Coordinates of C-alpha atoms in Angstrom, one line a residue:
X198 CA 0.0 0.0 0.0
X199 CA 1.1 3.5 -0.6
X200 CA 2.0 5.3 2.5
X201 CA 0.5 8.5 1.1
X202 CA -3.1 9.6 2.4
X203 CA -4.8 12.9 1.5
X204 CA -6.8 14.4 4.2
X205 CA -9.3 17.0 3.0
X206 CA -12.4 18.8 4.2
X207 CA -14.4 17.8 1.1
X208 CA -14.1 16.3 -2.4
X209 CA -12.2 19.2 -3.7
X210 CA -11.9 21.5 -0.8
X211 CA -8.7 20.6 1.4
X212 CA -8.2 23.8 3.4
X213 CA -10.3 26.1 5.6
X214 CA -10.6 29.5 3.8
X215 CA -11.0 31.3 7.1
X216 CA -7.7 30.0 8.3
X217 CA -6.0 31.0 5.0
X218 CA -7.3 34.5 5.3
X219 CA -6.2 34.7 9.0
X220 CA -2.7 33.6 8.1
X221 CA -2.7 36.2 5.3
X222 CA -3.6 38.8 7.8
X223 CA -0.9 37.9 10.2
X224 CA 1.6 38.0 7.2
X225 CA 0.5 41.5 6.4
X226 CA 1.2 42.5 9.8
X227 CA 4.6 40.9 9.6
X228 CA 5.2 42.7 6.5
X229 CA 4.3 46.0 8.0
X230 CA 6.8 45.5 10.9
X231 CA 9.4 44.3 8.6
X232 CA 9.0 47.5 6.4
X233 CA 9.4 49.6 9.6
X234 CA 12.5 47.7 10.5
X235 CA 13.9 48.3 6.9
X236 CA 13.2 52.0 7.3
X237 CA 15.0 52.1 10.7
X238 CA 17.9 50.2 9.1
X239 CA 18.0 52.5 6.2
X240 CA 18.2 55.5 8.5
X241 CA 21.0 53.9 10.5
X242 CA 22.9 53.2 7.3
X243 CA 22.7 56.8 6.3
X244 CA 23.7 58.1 9.7
X245 CA 26.7 55.7 9.6
X246 CA 27.7 56.9 6.1
X247 CA 27.4 60.5 7.3
X248 CA 29.8 59.6 10.3
X249 CA 32.2 57.8 7.9
X250 CA 31.8 54.4 9.7
X251 CA 29.5 52.2 7.6
X252 CA 30.2 48.7 6.6
X253 CA 29.2 46.5 3.7
X254 CA 27.0 44.2 6.0
X255 CA 25.2 47.2 7.4
X256 CA 24.5 48.5 4.0
X257 CA 22.8 45.2 2.9
X258 CA 20.4 44.9 6.1
X259 CA 17.9 47.4 4.8
X260 CA 17.5 45.9 1.2
X261 CA 17.3 42.4 2.7
X262 CA 14.5 43.6 5.2
X263 CA 12.6 45.2 2.3
X264 CA 12.9 42.0 0.2
X265 CA 11.5 40.0 3.3
X266 CA 8.6 42.3 3.6
X267 CA 7.8 42.0 -0.2
X268 CA 7.9 38.1 0.3
X269 CA 5.4 38.4 3.1
X270 CA 3.1 40.6 1.1
X271 CA 3.4 38.1 -1.9
X272 CA 2.5 35.1 0.2
X273 CA -0.4 37.0 1.8
X274 CA -1.8 37.6 -1.6
X275 CA -1.3 34.0 -2.7
X276 CA -3.1 32.7 0.4
X277 CA -6.1 35.1 -0.3
X278 CA -6.1 34.0 -3.8
X279 CA -6.1 30.3 -2.7
X280 CA -9.0 31.0 -0.2
X281 CA -11.0 32.7 -3.1
X282 CA -10.4 29.5 -5.3
X283 CA -11.8 27.3 -2.5
X284 CA -14.8 29.6 -1.8
X285 CA -15.6 29.4 -5.4
X286 CA -15.6 25.5 -5.4
X287 CA -17.7 25.6 -2.0
X288 CA -20.2 28.1 -3.5
X289 CA -20.6 26.3 -6.8
X290 CA -21.4 23.1 -4.8
X291 CA -23.9 25.0 -2.7
X292 CA -25.5 26.5 -5.7
X293 CA -25.9 23.1 -7.4
X294 CA -27.5 21.6 -4.3
X295 CA -29.8 24.6 -3.8
X296 CA -30.9 24.5 -7.5
X297 CA -31.6 20.8 -7.2
X298 CA -33.6 21.3 -4.1
X299 CA -35.7 24.0 -5.8
X300 CA -34.3 26.8 -3.6
X301 CA -33.9 29.5 -6.3
X302 CA -33.2 32.2 -3.6
X303 CA -30.3 30.2 -2.2
X304 CA -28.9 29.4 -5.6
X305 CA -29.0 33.0 -6.6
X306 CA -27.2 34.1 -3.4
X307 CA -24.3 31.5 -4.2
X308 CA -24.2 32.8 -7.7
X309 CA -23.9 36.5 -6.6
X310 CA -21.1 35.5 -4.1
X311 CA -19.3 33.9 -7.0
X312 CA -19.7 37.1 -9.1
X313 CA -18.3 39.2 -6.2
X314 CA -15.2 37.1 -6.0
X315 CA -14.8 37.5 -9.9
X316 CA -15.1 41.2 -9.5
X317 CA -11.9 41.2 -7.2
X318 CA -10.2 38.0 -8.5
X319 CA -11.3 36.6 -11.9
X320 CA -8.3 34.3 -12.0
X321 CA -9.6 32.6 -8.8
X322 CA -13.1 32.0 -10.3
X323 CA -11.4 30.3 -13.4
X324 CA -9.0 28.3 -11.3
X325 CA -12.0 27.1 -9.1
X326 CA -14.0 26.0 -12.0
X327 CA -11.0 24.1 -13.5
X328 CA -10.5 22.5 -10.1
X329 CA -14.1 21.2 -10.2
X330 CA -13.8 19.9 -13.9
X331 CA -10.5 18.1 -13.1
X332 CA -11.9 16.5 -10.0
X333 CA -14.9 15.4 -12.0
X334 CA -12.7 13.9 -14.7
X335 CA -10.2 12.2 -12.5
X336 CA -11.9 11.1 -9.2
X337 CA -12.8 7.7 -10.6
X338 CA -9.6 7.2 -12.7
X339 CA -8.2 4.6 -10.5
X340 CA -11.4 2.4 -10.6
X341 CA -11.8 2.8 -14.3
X342 CA -8.1 1.8 -14.7
X343 CA -8.7 -1.3 -12.9
X344 CA -11.6 -2.2 -15.2
X345 CA -9.5 -1.6 -18.3
X346 CA -6.6 -3.5 -16.8
X347 CA -8.8 -6.6 -16.3
X348 CA -10.3 -6.4 -19.8
X349 CA -6.8 -6.1 -21.4
X350 CA -5.2 -8.8 -19.2
X351 CA -8.0 -11.3 -20.0
X352 CA -8.5 -10.4 -23.7
X353 CA -12.0 -11.9 -23.3
X354 CA -14.5 -10.0 -25.5
X355 CA -17.3 -10.6 -22.8
X356 CA -15.3 -8.4 -20.4
X357 CA -14.8 -5.5 -22.9
X358 CA -17.8 -3.6 -21.5
X359 CA -16.3 -3.7 -18.0
X360 CA -13.5 -1.5 -19.1
X361 CA -15.3 0.5 -21.6
X362 CA -18.4 1.4 -19.6
X363 CA -16.9 1.9 -16.3
X364 CA -16.0 5.6 -16.7
X365 CA -19.6 6.7 -18.2
X366 CA -21.4 4.3 -15.6
X367 CA -19.7 6.0 -12.5
X368 CA -19.8 9.4 -14.1
X369 CA -23.5 9.0 -14.7
X370 CA -24.0 8.0 -11.2
X371 CA -22.2 11.1 -9.9
X372 CA -24.0 13.4 -12.2
X373 CA -27.2 12.1 -11.1
X374 CA -26.3 12.4 -7.5
X375 CA -27.2 8.8 -6.9
X376 CA -24.5 8.4 -4.2
X377 CA -25.4 11.4 -2.2
X378 CA -28.0 11.3 0.5
X379 CA -29.2 14.8 1.1
X380 CA -29.7 16.4 4.5
X381 CA -33.2 15.6 6.0
X382 CA -33.7 12.8 3.7
X383 CA -36.2 10.0 4.7
X384 CA -36.1 6.4 3.8
X385 CA -39.2 5.0 2.0
X386 CA -41.0 1.6 2.1
X387 CA -42.3 -0.7 4.7
X388 CA -40.3 -1.7 7.7
X389 CA -38.6 -5.1 7.0
X390 CA -39.4 -8.0 9.2
X391 CA -36.1 -8.7 11.0
X392 CA -35.2 -10.5 14.3
X393 CA -31.9 -9.5 16.1
X394 CA -30.4 -11.8 18.8
X395 CA -27.8 -10.8 21.3
X396 CA -24.8 -13.0 21.2
X397 CA -23.2 -11.7 24.4
X398 CA -23.2 -8.6 26.7
X399 CA -20.7 -7.6 29.3
X400 CA -21.5 -5.1 32.1
X401 CA -18.0 -3.6 32.8
X402 CA -16.8 -2.2 36.1
X403 CA -16.2 1.4 37.2
X404 CA -13.7 3.2 35.2
X405 CA -12.1 4.7 38.4
X406 CA -11.4 1.3 39.9
X407 CA -11.3 -1.1 36.9
X408 CA -13.4 -3.7 38.9
X409 CA -15.3 -6.2 37.0
X410 CA -19.1 -6.7 37.4
X411 CA -20.5 -9.7 39.2
X412 CA -23.2 -12.0 38.5
X413 CA -24.6 -13.4 35.2
X414 CA -27.9 -13.9 33.4
X415 CA -29.0 -17.1 32.0
X416 CA -28.2 -17.4 28.2
X417 CA -31.1 -16.8 25.9
X418 CA -33.1 -14.7 28.3
X419 CA -35.5 -12.4 26.5
X420 CA -35.2 -8.6 26.0
X421 CA -38.4 -7.0 24.7
X422 CA -38.0 -5.3 21.3
X423 CA -40.0 -2.2 20.4
X424 CA -40.1 -2.4 16.5
X425 CA -43.3 -3.2 14.7
X426 CA -41.6 -6.5 13.8
X427 CA -41.5 -7.5 17.4
X428 CA -38.0 -8.8 17.5
X429 CA -36.9 -11.6 19.9
X430 CA -33.6 -10.7 21.4
X431 CA -31.7 -13.1 23.4
X432 CA -29.0 -11.7 25.9
X433 CA -26.3 -13.0 28.3
X434 CA -23.8 -11.1 30.5
X435 CA -20.7 -11.9 32.3
X436 CA -18.0 -10.2 34.3
X437 CA -14.9 -8.7 32.4
X438 CA -12.2 -6.4 32.9
X439 CA -12.2 -2.7 32.3
X440 CA -13.4 -1.9 28.8
X441 CA -12.0 1.1 27.1
X442 CA -12.9 3.2 24.1
X443 CA -11.0 2.8 20.9
X444 CA -7.8 4.6 20.9
X445 CA -8.0 5.7 17.4
X446 CA -9.8 5.2 14.1
X447 CA -7.8 1.9 13.4
X448 CA -9.1 0.6 16.8
X449 CA -12.6 1.5 16.0
X450 CA -12.5 -0.1 12.5
X451 CA -11.2 -3.4 14.2
X452 CA -14.5 -3.5 16.3
X453 CA -16.6 -3.6 13.2
X454 CA -18.2 -7.1 13.0
X455 CA -17.3 -9.4 10.1
X456 CA -17.7 -13.2 9.7
X457 CA -19.4 -15.5 12.2
X458 CA -22.9 -14.5 13.5
X459 CA -22.3 -11.1 14.6
X460 CA -23.6 -8.1 12.4
X461 CA -24.0 -5.3 14.8
X462 CA -21.9 -4.4 18.0
X463 CA -23.3 -1.7 20.4
X464 CA -21.3 -0.2 23.3
X465 CA -23.3 1.6 26.0
X466 CA -21.3 4.1 27.8
X467 CA -22.6 5.5 31.2
X468 CA -20.9 8.8 31.8
X469 CA -19.9 10.1 35.2
X470 CA -22.8 12.5 35.2
X471 CA -25.4 9.7 34.6
X472 CA -26.0 10.3 31.0
X473 CA -25.6 7.7 28.3
X474 CA -24.0 7.5 25.0
X475 CA -23.8 4.7 22.4
X476 CA -21.3 3.4 19.9
X477 CA -22.5 1.3 17.2
X478 CA -20.3 -0.8 14.8
X479 CA -22.0 -2.0 11.6
X480 CA -20.7 -4.9 9.4
X481 CA -20.3 -4.8 5.8
X482 CA -22.1 -7.0 3.1
X483 CA -21.7 -10.7 4.1
X484 CA -23.4 -12.5 1.3
X485 CA -23.9 -11.8 -2.5
X486 CA -27.5 -13.0 -2.3
X487 CA -30.4 -11.0 -3.3
X488 CA -32.6 -12.0 -0.4
X489 CA -32.5 -14.7 2.2
X490 CA -31.9 -15.1 5.9
X491 CA -29.0 -12.7 6.3
X492 CA -30.0 -9.1 6.1
X493 CA -26.6 -7.9 5.1
X494 CA -27.0 -8.9 1.6
X495 CA -27.1 -7.4 -1.9
X496 CA -30.9 -6.8 -1.6
X497 CA -30.3 -4.6 1.3
X498 CA -27.5 -2.9 -0.6
X499 CA -29.9 -2.0 -3.4
X500 CA -32.6 -1.0 -1.1
X501 CA -30.5 1.3 1.0
X502 CA -28.7 2.8 -1.9
X503 CA -32.0 3.7 -3.7
X504 CA -33.3 5.2 -0.4
X505 CA -35.6 2.5 1.0
X506 CA -35.6 0.9 4.3
X507 CA -33.4 -2.3 4.3
X508 CA -33.4 -5.2 6.5
X509 CA -29.8 -4.3 7.6
X510 CA -30.9 -0.7 8.5
X511 CA -33.8 -2.1 10.5
X512 CA -31.4 -4.7 12.2
X513 CA -29.2 -1.7 13.4
X514 CA -32.1 0.2 14.7
X515 CA -33.4 -2.8 16.7
X516 CA -29.8 -3.5 18.1
X517 CA -29.7 0.0 19.4
X518 CA -33.1 -0.2 21.0
X519 CA -32.1 -3.5 22.4
X520 CA -29.1 -2.0 24.0
X521 CA -31.2 0.8 25.7
X522 CA -30.9 3.5 23.1
X523 CA -33.9 5.9 22.9
X524 CA -34.8 8.5 20.4
X525 CA -32.6 11.5 20.8
X526 CA -29.8 9.7 22.6
X527 CA -26.2 10.4 21.6
X528 CA -24.8 7.8 19.2
X529 CA -21.4 7.5 17.6
X530 CA -21.6 5.4 14.4
X531 CA -18.9 3.4 12.6
X532 CA -19.3 1.2 9.6
X533 CA -17.7 -0.5 6.6
X534 CA -19.2 -0.9 3.2
X535 CA -23.0 -1.6 3.5
X536 CA -22.5 -0.9 7.3
X537 CA -21.1 2.6 6.5
X538 CA -24.2 3.3 4.4
X539 CA -26.5 2.2 7.1
X540 CA -24.6 4.3 9.7
X541 CA -24.8 7.3 7.3
X542 CA -28.6 6.8 6.9
X543 CA -28.9 6.5 10.6
X544 CA -27.3 9.9 11.0
X545 CA -29.5 11.5 8.2
X546 CA -32.8 10.1 9.4
X547 CA -32.3 12.1 12.7
X548 CA -33.8 9.6 15.1
X549 CA -30.6 9.7 17.3
X550 CA -28.2 12.4 18.1
X551 CA -25.5 11.0 15.8
X552 CA -22.5 13.1 17.0
X553 CA -19.8 11.0 15.2
X554 CA -20.1 9.2 11.9
X555 CA -17.0 7.4 10.7
X556 CA -17.3 5.4 7.4
X557 CA -14.9 3.1 5.8
X558 CA -15.5 2.5 2.1
X559 CA -19.1 3.7 2.0
X560 CA -21.0 3.7 -1.2
X561 CA -22.8 6.9 -0.4
X562 CA -22.0 10.4 0.8
X563 CA -24.4 11.2 3.7
X564 CA -25.0 15.0 4.1
X565 CA -25.1 15.1 7.9
X566 CA -26.1 18.0 10.1
X567 CA -23.7 20.5 11.3
X568 CA -23.7 18.8 14.8
X569 CA -22.2 15.6 13.4
X570 CA -18.4 15.1 13.2
X571 CA -18.2 13.2 9.8
X572 CA -15.0 11.2 9.0
X573 CA -14.9 9.3 5.7
X574 CA -12.1 7.0 4.6
X575 CA -12.0 6.0 0.9
X576 CA -9.7 4.1 -1.3
X577 CA -9.5 5.6 -4.6
X578 CA -9.3 2.2 -6.2
X579 CA -12.3 0.9 -4.2
X580 CA -15.2 0.3 -6.6
X581 CA -17.7 0.4 -3.8
X582 CA -16.5 3.7 -2.4
X583 CA -16.6 5.0 -6.2
X584 CA -20.4 4.6 -6.1
X585 CA -20.5 7.7 -3.7
X586 CA -19.7 9.8 -6.8
X587 CA -16.4 11.3 -5.5
X588 CA -18.0 12.7 -2.4
X589 CA -19.1 16.3 -1.8
X590 CA -17.2 19.1 -3.4
X591 CA -17.7 21.1 -0.2
X592 CA -17.6 19.5 3.2
X593 CA -20.5 18.1 5.2
X594 CA -21.0 17.9 8.9
X595 CA -19.4 19.7 11.8
X596 CA -16.4 21.9 11.7
X597 CA -13.4 19.6 11.7
X598 CA -15.1 16.8 9.5
X599 CA -12.7 15.4 7.0
X600 CA -12.3 13.0 4.2
X601 CA -9.3 10.7 3.8
X602 CA -8.3 9.3 0.4
X603 CA -5.5 6.8 -0.4
X604 CA -4.5 4.3 -3.0
X605 CA -4.7 0.9 -1.5
X606 CA -3.4 -1.5 -4.3
X607 CA -2.0 0.3 -7.2
X608 CA -0.9 -2.7 -9.2
X609 CA -3.3 -3.8 -12.0
X610 CA -4.3 -7.4 -12.4
X611 CA -7.0 -10.0 -12.3
X612 CA -7.0 -9.9 -8.5
X613 CA -8.8 -6.5 -8.9
X614 CA -12.0 -8.6 -9.5
X615 CA -11.8 -9.6 -5.8
X616 CA -11.8 -5.9 -4.9
X617 CA -8.8 -5.9 -2.5
X618 CA -9.1 -2.2 -1.9
X619 CA -12.5 -2.7 -0.4
X620 CA -11.5 -5.1 2.4
X621 CA -11.9 -3.9 5.9
X622 CA -8.2 -4.9 6.8
X623 CA -6.9 -2.5 4.1
X624 CA -9.0 0.3 5.6
X625 CA -7.7 -0.5 9.1
X626 CA -4.2 0.0 7.5
X627 CA -5.2 3.4 6.3
X628 CA -6.8 4.3 9.5
X629 CA -3.4 3.6 11.3
X630 CA -1.9 6.2 8.9
X631 CA -4.5 8.7 9.8
X632 CA -4.1 8.1 13.5
X633 CA -0.3 8.7 13.2
X634 CA -1.0 11.9 11.2
X635 CA -0.2 15.5 12.6
X636 CA -3.1 17.0 10.6
X637 CA -4.9 19.2 13.2
X638 CA -8.3 17.9 12.0
X639 CA -7.5 14.3 13.4
X640 CA -7.5 15.9 16.8
X641 CA -11.5 16.1 17.0
X642 CA -11.7 12.2 16.6
X643 CA -9.2 11.7 19.3
X644 CA -11.3 14.0 21.7
X645 CA -14.3 11.9 20.8
X646 CA -12.5 8.6 22.0
X647 CA -11.0 10.4 25.0
X648 CA -14.5 11.6 26.0
X649 CA -15.9 7.9 25.8
X650 CA -12.9 6.6 27.7
X651 CA -13.9 8.7 30.7
X652 CA -17.1 6.9 31.1
X653 CA -18.1 5.4 34.6
X654 CA -18.9 2.1 32.9
X655 CA -19.5 0.3 29.6
X656 CA -21.8 -2.4 28.5
X657 CA -21.1 -4.2 25.1
X658 CA -23.4 -6.4 23.1
X659 CA -23.0 -8.1 19.7
X660 CA -26.1 -9.1 17.8
X661 CA -26.9 -11.6 15.0
X662 CA -29.7 -10.6 12.6
X663 CA -32.0 -12.6 10.5
X664 CA -34.9 -11.9 8.1
X665 CA -38.2 -13.5 9.0

């Protein structure tokens, strides 16, 4: 895997414009101070000349100070210009979103703001539009390259459409906004008939003492469900050592279920003030079937991607309720693949106060509210992640939200048919690179984990799920 990761605030936007302008302002102030120093040095040089005691080094101090001041001014101007470019990208994305939603007034305001930037900096508008065009042309290049590589290596005519149609297909999905779930969207369709069953639960001791809980419940004891489907939930509990929150994104990804019976993991954190928060980890697709006992299949993929209630979505809602989560409770959601899509839909639906959404290889871009810290990890050579259409040009979620892009498996070959760039273990490797990054945006995620780790106690349950 390449060690390079790209951390950005949105699809094209990688820098906070307010920060750029603040730095430019400080550079202008530094330039003014340096110019004053240059004037003082020039005066000192003239005085020394008049006294007949000047030196070569003294004579060069003032010109050098002047040159440093000019450098500061030029850098400040470049930063302001860059901020204008990023704002053009953001405003263009917002204008498109407003137009799609029928908000003519909002679209007009965005267009007027772009026009204002054009008045003072026409080059920035041209550059911003070129950046949008370039992003549109290149965001899926790794995936289309895979398709062409497989076609060329096999030489089989039946696979020719795979290489030839990959780019227009992905481009069409992006243009149609198929991979974007707009803010305030609601899922359609009936509630699927799903049963969840708790595989195990651990009530863990006080964070201050690290003591383990005593006692146990008989395996298979019933926990009442509240969904229309009336799920039967079995639960058991046993003493365990002190449970901690994940120490980083890699640790969180490693808790996502996969294989075996487990599909959803829920951690219930009881904070020291008595309030409760929940962390939910959702598995990716487990079977390629289009229907059957396992809700985490391709039928659920199609339903969720098209905006319908899927059996996997319902399983997650039931698992949260079975763990004690009520409407409005704080939830931190983590998911891979289909699980990331379900986690994103849970955040957009608004039943819970989803304060953190971390997705690994999600096929959608969920436009979450400004109260949600949204972190998305995407491999540019992951065909499933490509279904999100390259993500949002402008960021989504709370300040500090970010998207990570990386190339997982650059070598082309037949093994690309197995989608190695989509595997969870690869995303865990990428998450480790993010955890080790000194990018200041990563600190917001660390603060979430630190807050959870201060809980007085933690209860953990993993759930199996089955269609009925």
